[in-house]
Tab-separated table of C-alpha atoms and ligand atoms in Angstrom:
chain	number	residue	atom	x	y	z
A	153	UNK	CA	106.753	134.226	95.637
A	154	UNK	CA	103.408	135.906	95.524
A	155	UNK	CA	100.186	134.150	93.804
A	156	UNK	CA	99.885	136.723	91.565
A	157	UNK	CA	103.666	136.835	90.412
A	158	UNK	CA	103.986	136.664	86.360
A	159	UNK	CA	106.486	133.574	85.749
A	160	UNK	CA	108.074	134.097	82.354
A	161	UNK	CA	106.443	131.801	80.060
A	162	UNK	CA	108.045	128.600	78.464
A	163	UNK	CA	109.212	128.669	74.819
A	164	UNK	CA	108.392	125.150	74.728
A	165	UNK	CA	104.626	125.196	76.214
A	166	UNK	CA	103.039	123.739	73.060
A	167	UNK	CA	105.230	121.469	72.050
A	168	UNK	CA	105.978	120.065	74.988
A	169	UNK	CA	101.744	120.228	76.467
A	170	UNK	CA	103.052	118.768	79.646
A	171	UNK	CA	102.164	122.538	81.706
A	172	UNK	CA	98.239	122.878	80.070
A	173	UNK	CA	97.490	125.787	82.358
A	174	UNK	CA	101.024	127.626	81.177
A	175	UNK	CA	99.480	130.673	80.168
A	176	UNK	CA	97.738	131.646	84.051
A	177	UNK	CA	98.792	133.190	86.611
A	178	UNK	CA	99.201	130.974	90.110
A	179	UNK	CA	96.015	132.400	91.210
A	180	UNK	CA	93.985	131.647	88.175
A	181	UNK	CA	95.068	127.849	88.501
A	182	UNK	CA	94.621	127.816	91.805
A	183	UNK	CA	90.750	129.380	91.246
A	184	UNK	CA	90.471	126.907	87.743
A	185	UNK	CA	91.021	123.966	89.730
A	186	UNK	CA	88.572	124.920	92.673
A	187	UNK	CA	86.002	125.426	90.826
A	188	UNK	CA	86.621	121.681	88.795
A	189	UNK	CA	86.892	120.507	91.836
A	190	UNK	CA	83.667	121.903	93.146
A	191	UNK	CA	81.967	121.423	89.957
A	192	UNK	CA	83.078	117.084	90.181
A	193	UNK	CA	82.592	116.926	93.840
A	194	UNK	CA	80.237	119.600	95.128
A	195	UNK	CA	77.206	117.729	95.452
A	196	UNK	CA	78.759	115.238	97.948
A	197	UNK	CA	80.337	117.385	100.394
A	198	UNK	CA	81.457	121.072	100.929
A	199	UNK	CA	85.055	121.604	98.970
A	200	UNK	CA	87.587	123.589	101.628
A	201	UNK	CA	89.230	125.634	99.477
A	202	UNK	CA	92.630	124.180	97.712
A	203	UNK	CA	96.355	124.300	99.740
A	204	UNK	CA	98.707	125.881	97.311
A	205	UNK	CA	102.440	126.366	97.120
A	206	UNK	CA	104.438	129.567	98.598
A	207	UNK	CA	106.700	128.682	95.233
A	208	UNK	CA	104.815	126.613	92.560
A	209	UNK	CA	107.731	126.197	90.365
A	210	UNK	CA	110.768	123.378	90.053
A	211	UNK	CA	108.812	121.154	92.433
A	212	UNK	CA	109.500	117.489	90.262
A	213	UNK	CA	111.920	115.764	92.259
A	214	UNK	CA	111.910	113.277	89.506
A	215	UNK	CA	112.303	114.105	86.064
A	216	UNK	CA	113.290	112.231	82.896
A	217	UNK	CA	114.324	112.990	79.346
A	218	UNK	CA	114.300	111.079	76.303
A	219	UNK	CA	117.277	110.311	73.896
A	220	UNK	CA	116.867	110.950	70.092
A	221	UNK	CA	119.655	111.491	67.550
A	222	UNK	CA	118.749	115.164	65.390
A	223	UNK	CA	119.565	113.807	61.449
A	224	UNK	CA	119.383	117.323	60.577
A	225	UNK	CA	122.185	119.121	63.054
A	226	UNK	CA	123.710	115.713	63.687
A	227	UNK	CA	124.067	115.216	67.371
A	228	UNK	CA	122.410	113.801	70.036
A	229	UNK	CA	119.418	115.497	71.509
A	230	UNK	CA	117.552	115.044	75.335
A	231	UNK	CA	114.194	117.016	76.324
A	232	UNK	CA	110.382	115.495	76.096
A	233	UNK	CA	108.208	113.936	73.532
A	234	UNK	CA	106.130	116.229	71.750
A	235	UNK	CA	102.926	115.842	72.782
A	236	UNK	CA	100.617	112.373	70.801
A	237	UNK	CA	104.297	112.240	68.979
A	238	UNK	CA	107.627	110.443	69.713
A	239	UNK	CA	109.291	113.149	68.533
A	240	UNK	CA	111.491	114.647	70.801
A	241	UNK	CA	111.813	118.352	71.968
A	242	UNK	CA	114.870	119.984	73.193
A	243	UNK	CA	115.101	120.536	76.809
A	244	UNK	CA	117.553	121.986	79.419
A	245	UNK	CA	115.822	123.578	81.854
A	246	UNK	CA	111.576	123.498	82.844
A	247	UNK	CA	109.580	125.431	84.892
A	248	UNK	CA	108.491	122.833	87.257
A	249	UNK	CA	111.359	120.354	87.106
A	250	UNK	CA	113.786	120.426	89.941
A	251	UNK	CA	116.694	122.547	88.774
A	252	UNK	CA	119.806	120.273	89.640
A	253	UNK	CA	117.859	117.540	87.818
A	254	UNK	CA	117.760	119.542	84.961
A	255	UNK	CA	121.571	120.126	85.060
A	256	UNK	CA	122.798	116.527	85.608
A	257	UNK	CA	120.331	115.449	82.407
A	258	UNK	CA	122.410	118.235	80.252
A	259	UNK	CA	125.660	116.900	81.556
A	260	UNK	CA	124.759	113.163	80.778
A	261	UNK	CA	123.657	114.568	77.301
A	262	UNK	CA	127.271	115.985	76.810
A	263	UNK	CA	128.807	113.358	78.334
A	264	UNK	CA	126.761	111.149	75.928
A	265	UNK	CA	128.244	112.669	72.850
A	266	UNK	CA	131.728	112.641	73.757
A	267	UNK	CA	131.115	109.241	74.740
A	268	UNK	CA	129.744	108.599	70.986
A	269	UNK	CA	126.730	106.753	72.901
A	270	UNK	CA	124.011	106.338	70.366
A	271	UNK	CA	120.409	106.608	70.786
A	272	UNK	CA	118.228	103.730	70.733
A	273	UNK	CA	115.354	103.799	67.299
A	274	UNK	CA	112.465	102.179	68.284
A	275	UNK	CA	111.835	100.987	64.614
A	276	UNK	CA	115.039	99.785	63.694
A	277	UNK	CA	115.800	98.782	67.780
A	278	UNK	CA	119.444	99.537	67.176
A	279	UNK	CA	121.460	102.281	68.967
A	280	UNK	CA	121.475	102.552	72.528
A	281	UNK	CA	120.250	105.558	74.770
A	282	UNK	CA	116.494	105.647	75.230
A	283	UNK	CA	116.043	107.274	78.586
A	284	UNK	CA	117.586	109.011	81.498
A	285	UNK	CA	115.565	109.285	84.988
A	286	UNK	CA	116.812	111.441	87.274
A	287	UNK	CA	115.591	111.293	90.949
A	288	UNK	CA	116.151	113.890	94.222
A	289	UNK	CA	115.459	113.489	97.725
A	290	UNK	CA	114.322	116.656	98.651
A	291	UNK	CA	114.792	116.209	101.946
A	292	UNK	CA	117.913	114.053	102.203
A	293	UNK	CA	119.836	115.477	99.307
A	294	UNK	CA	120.320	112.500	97.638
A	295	UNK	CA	120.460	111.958	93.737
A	296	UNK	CA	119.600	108.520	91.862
A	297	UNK	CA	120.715	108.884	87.627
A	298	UNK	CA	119.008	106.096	85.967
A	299	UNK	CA	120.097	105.606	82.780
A	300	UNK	CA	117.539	103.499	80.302
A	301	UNK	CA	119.123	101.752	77.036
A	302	UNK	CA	117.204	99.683	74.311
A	303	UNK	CA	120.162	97.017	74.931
A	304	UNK	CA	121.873	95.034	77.577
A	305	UNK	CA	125.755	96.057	76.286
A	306	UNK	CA	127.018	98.843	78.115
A	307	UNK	CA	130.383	99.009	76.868
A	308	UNK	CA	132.446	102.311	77.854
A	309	UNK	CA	129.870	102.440	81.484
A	310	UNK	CA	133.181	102.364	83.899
A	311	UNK	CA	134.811	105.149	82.505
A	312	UNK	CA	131.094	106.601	81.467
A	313	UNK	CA	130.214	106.420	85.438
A	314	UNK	CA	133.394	108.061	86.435
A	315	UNK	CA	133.396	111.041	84.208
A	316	UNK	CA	129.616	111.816	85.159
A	317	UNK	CA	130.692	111.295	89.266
A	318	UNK	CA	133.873	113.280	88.522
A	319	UNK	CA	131.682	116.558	86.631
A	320	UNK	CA	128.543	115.969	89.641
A	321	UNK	CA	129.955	114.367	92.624
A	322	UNK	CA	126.583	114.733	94.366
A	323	UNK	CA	125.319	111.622	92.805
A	324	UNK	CA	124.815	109.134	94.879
A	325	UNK	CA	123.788	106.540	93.278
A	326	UNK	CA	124.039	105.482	89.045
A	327	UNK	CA	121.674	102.657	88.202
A	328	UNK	CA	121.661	101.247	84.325
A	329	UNK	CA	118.431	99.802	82.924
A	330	UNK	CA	117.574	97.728	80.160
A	331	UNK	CA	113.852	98.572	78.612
A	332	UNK	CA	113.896	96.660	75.243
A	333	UNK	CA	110.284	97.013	74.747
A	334	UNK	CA	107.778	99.154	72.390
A	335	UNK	CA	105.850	100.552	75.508
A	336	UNK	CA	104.992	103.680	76.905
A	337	UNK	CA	106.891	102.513	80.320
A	338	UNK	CA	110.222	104.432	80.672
A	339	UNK	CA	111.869	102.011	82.845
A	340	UNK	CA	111.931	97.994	81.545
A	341	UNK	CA	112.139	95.136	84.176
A	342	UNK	CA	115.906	94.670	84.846
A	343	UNK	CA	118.298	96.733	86.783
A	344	UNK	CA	122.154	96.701	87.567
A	345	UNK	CA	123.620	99.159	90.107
A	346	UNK	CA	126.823	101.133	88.410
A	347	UNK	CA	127.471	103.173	92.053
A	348	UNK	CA	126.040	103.353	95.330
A	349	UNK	CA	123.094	101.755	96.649
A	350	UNK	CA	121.097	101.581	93.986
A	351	UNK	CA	118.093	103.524	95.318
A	352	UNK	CA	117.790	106.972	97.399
A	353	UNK	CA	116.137	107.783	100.813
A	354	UNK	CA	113.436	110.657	101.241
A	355	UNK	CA	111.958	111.991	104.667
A	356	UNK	CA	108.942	112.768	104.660
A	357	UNK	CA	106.687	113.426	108.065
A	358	UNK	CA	109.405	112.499	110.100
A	359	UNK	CA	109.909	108.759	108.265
A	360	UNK	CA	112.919	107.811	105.643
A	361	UNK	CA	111.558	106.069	102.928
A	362	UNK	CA	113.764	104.181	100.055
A	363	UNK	CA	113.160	105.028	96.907
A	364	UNK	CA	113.997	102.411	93.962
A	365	UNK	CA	113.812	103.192	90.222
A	366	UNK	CA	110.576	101.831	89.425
A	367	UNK	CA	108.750	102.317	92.386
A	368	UNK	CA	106.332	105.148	92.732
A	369	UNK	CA	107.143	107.964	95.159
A	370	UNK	CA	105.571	111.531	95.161
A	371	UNK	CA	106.701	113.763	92.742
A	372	UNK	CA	106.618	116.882	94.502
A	373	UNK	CA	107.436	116.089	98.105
A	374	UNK	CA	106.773	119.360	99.676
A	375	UNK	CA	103.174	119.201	98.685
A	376	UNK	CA	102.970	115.587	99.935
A	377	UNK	CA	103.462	116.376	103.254
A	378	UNK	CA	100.689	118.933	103.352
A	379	UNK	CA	98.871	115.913	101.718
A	380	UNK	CA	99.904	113.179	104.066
A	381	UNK	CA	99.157	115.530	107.251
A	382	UNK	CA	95.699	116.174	105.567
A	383	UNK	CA	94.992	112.476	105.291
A	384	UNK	CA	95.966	111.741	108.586
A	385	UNK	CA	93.882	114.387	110.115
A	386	UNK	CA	91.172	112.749	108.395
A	387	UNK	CA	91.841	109.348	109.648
A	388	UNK	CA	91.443	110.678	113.205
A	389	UNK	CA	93.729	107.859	114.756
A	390	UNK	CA	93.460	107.364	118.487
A	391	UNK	CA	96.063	104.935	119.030
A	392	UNK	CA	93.656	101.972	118.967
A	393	UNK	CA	93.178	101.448	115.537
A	394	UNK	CA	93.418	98.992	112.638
A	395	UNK	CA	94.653	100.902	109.329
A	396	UNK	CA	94.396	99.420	106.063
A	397	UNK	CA	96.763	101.422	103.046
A	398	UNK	CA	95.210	100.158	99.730
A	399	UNK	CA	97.547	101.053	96.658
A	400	UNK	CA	100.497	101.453	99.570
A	401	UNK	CA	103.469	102.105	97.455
A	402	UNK	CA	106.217	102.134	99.249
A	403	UNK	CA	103.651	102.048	102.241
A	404	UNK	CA	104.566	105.971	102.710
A	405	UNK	CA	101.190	106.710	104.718
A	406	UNK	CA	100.548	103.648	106.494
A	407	UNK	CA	104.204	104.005	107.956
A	408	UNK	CA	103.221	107.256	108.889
A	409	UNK	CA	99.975	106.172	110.662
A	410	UNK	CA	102.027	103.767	112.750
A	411	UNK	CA	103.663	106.722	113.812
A	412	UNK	CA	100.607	108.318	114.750
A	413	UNK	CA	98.628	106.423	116.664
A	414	UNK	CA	97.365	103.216	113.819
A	415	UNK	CA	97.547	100.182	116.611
A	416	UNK	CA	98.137	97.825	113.447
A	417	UNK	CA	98.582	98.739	109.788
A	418	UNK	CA	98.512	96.211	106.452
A	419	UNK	CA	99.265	98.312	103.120
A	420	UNK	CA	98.651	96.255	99.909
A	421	UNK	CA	100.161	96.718	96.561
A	422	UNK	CA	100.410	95.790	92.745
A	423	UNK	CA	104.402	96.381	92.243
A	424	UNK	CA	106.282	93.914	94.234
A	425	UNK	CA	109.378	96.117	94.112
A	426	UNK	CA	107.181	98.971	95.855
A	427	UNK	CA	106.295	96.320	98.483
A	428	UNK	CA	109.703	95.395	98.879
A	429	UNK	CA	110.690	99.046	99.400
A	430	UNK	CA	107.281	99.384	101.987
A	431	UNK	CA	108.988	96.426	104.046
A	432	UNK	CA	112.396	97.788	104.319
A	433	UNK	CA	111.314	100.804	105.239
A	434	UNK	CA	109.158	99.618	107.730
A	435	UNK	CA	112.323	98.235	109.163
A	436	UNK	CA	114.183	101.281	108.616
A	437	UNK	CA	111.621	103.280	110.856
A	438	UNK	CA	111.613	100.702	113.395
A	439	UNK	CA	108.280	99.852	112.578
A	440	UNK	CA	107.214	96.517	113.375
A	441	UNK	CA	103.303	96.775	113.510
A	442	UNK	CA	102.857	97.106	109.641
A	443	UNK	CA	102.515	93.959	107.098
A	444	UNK	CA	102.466	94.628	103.385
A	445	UNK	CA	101.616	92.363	100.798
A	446	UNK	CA	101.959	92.539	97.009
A	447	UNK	CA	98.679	92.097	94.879
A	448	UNK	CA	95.497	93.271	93.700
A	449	UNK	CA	94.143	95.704	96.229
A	450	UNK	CA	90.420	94.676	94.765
A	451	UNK	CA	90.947	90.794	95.216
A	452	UNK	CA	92.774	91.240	98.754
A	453	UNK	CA	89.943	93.349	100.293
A	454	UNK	CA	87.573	91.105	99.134
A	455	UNK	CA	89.148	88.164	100.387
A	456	UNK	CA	89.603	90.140	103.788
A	457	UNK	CA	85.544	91.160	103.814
A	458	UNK	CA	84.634	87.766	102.969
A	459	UNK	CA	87.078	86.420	105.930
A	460	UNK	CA	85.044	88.835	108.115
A	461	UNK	CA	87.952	90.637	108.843
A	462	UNK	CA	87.533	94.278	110.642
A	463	UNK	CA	89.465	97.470	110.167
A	464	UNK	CA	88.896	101.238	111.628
A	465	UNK	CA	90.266	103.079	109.147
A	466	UNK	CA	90.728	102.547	105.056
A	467	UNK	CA	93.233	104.613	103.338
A	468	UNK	CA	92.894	103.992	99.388
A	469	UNK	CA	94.568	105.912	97.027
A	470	UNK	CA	94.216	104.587	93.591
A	471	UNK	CA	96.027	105.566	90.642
A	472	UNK	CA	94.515	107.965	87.999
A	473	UNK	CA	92.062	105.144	86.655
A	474	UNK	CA	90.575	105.283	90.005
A	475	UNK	CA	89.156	102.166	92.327
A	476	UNK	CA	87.055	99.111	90.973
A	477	UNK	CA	83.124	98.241	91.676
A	478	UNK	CA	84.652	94.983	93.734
A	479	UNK	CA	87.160	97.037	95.676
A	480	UNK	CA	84.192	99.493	97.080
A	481	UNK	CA	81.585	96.662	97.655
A	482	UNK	CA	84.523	95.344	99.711
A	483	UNK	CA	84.540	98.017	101.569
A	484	UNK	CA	80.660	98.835	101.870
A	485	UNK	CA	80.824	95.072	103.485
A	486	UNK	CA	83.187	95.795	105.789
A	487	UNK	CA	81.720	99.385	106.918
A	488	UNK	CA	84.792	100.569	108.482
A	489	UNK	CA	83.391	103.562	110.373
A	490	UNK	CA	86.169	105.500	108.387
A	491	UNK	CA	87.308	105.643	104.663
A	492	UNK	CA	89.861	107.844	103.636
A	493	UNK	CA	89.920	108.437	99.625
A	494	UNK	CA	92.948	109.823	97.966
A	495	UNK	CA	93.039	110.755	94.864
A	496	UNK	CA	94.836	112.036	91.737
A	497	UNK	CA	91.850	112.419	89.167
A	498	UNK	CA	88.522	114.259	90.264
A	499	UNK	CA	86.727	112.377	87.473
A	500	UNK	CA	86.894	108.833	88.934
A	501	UNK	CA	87.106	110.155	92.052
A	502	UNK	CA	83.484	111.393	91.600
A	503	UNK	CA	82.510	107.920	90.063
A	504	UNK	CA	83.572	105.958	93.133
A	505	UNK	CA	81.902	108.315	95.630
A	506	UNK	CA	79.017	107.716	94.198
A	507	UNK	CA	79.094	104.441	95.073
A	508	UNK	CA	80.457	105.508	98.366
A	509	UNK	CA	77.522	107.823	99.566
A	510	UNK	CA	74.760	105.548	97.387
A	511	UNK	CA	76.114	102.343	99.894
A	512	UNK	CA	76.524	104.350	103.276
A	513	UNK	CA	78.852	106.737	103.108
A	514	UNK	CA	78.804	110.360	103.894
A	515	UNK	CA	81.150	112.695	102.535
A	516	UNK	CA	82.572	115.149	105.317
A	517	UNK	CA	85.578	116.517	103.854
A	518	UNK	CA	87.254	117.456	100.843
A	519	UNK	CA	90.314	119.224	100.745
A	520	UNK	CA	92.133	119.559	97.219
A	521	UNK	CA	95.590	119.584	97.320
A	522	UNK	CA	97.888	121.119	94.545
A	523	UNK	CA	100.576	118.601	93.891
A	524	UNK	CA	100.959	119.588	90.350
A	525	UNK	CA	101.115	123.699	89.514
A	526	UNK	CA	100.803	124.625	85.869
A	527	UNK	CA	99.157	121.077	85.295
A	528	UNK	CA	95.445	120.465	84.837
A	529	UNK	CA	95.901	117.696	87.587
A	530	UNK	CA	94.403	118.360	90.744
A	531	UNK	CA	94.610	115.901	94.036
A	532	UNK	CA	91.725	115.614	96.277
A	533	UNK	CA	91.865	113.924	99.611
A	534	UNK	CA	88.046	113.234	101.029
A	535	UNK	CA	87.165	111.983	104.450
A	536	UNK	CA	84.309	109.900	104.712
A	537	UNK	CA	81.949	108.306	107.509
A	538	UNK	CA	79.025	105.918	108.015
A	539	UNK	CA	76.313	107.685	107.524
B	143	SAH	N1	99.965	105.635	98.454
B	143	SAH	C1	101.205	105.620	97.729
B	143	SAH	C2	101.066	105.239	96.255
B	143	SAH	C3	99.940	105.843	95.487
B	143	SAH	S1	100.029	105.677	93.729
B	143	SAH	C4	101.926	106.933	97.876
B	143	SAH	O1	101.356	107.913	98.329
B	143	SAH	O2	103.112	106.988	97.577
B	143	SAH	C5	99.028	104.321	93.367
B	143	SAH	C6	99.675	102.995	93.608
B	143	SAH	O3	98.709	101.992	93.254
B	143	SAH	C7	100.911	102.699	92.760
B	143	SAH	O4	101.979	102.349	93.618
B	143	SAH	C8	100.502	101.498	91.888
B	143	SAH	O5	101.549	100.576	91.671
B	143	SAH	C9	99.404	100.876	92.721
B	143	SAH	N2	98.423	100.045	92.017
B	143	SAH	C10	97.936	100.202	90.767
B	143	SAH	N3	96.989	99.284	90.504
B	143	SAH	C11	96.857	98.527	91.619
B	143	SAH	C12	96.023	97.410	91.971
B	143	SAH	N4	95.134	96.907	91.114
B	143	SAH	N5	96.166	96.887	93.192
B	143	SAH	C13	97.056	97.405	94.091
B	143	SAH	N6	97.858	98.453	93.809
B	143	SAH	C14	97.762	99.006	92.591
């Protein structure tokens, strides 16, 4: 597809106010979110200008829908939230959500009905249905159906499992989980496998990485390997060097930097199932010269820079809320001759490299990266050096 090509527009755009920049053509989100880009980051280094996507649409290889009963044409109903409302809006098929995802979430809806599952009410906490989560590997082929209830009783889920197999037999793997809490989470703490494995694989630069239900992972894996290859060009690995991953994940980039050339990589994480996924799939790569351990990437770098521990190269790539004061003083203290930032929000991004180029760091590169089309959000990586 061409830039410029018009892409019908969705019914649902205001409703829904996941797709903010709807109403522009590729190009024109491509030039908005240069110029935000340049307008956040500018002053600390020259902004290359933003890799884009030959086909911007049906990139989310994981997608979800909500479960509400309609009082008013009495059936059960699957799409999104309305946006600042938990009210939800009909959907079968988006713009940017992979398009077999979309058609296993509309079977599980019918399937749902005939089934007489009810949805879950928040208020009253009876029913049962609150979410499903629908994973791909892009790569792999592989398709994980989480289904999310309010309660623990899944009655009819034998013969529920083997109609949905018998109408998509390309699932590999049905997972049910229990979320019985008033949060914004989708997916609650517990987890029992209905079929399969229980998680899919991904491959991505050449590794196979395991993907559980409630660990992170890309959501548009195309993009993330133009993203990973751009952060390991920055990290300039020579085959002597010690690589620390900060918010690792499922340690998807430090396993790739043992691949290329990091002599020794530790990845550090909040989610201990994401950790648990890193270490298997360090295994599964035949990696063996990458540790990963589960905690607060501020309090373990500290407690590394205090220890006088050395590293070459820091990856971080904090969620959207960015990187803490103690996490960067960490890392002015250690003064590892290079600091590679990844990041999903612009905004904090710009916070921390102030810090960054105030404490001895020079900003070399930044390359945006767009992960998300027909979102505001815009992914930056940025290379930095002692200056
Ligand atoms: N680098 C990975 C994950 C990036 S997303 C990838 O590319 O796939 C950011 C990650 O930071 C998430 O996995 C999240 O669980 C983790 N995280 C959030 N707060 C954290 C903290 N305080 N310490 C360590 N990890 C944290």
């Amino acid at each position: 597809m061409s830039n410029t090509a018009t892409i019908k527009p969705c019914p649902l755009a205001k409703k829904c106010g996941g797709c903010q920049l709807q109403n522009m053509l590729y190009d024109e989100q491509l030039a908005f979110k240069q110029h935000k880009c340049k307008r956040l980051l500018g002053r600390y280094g020259k902004v290359s200008p933003i890799l884009s996507m030959e086909d911007p649409t049906h990139y989310r290889c994981k997608v979800q829908a909500a479960f509400a009963y309609d009082y008013r044409h009495r059936r059960l109903l699957s799409g999104v939230y309305q946006s600042n409302s938990h009210r939800v809006v009909p959907v079968n098929d988006c713009l940017i959500e992979n398009r077999r995802a979309d058609e296993i979430i509309v079977t599980i809806r019918k399937l749902a009905r005939s089934f007489k599952l009810q949805a879950y009410d928040e208020d009253s906490k009876r029913g049962f249905l609150r979410h499903v989560q629908v994973r791909v590997g892009y790569n792999t082929g592989e398709i994980m159906v989480v289904i999310v209830s309010g309660k623990p009783m899944f009655s009819s889920k034998r013969n529920f499992v083997k109609a949905l197999l018998k109408e998509c037999p390309d699932i590999t793997t049905v997972v049910h989980n229990v979320n019985p809490y008033h949060t914004n989470l989708v997916l609650g703490p517990k987890n029992e496998v209905l079929f399969g494995k229980g998680y899919i694989e991904d491959e991505l630069c050449g590794c196979t990485f395991r993907i559980s239900p409630g660990s992170f992972y890309q959501v548009n894996p195309q993009q993330t390997e133009v993203l990973y290859n751009t952060a390991m060009d920055f990290a300039g690995l020579t085959g002597e060097e010690t690589f620390f991953d900060a918010y690792c994940g499922t340690g998807t980039i430090g396993l790739i930097a043992a691949t290329r050339g990091a002599k020794r990589v530790i990845g550090v994480e909040l989610n201990k199932t994401a950790v648990r996924d890193a270490k298997s799939n360090a295994r599964r790569n035949d990696i063996e010269n990458a540790e990963f351990y589960a905690g607060d990437a501020s309090r373990f770098i500290t407690e590394m820079a205090e220890a006088g521990e050395q590293v070459d190269v820091i990856m971080m790539d904090p969620p959207r809320a960015g990187s803490t004061e103690e996490f960067l003083s960490a890392v002015c203290k250690m003064a590892p001759p290079t600091v590679v930032y990844v990041s999903c929000n612009p905004e904090t991004l710009a916070r921390d490299l102030k810090y960054l180029t105030t404490h001895g760091y020079i900003a070399k590169k930044v390359q945006p990266v767009d992960m998300f089309p027909f979102t505001e959000h815009c992914e930056c990586v940025v290379k930095l050096s002692r200056g």
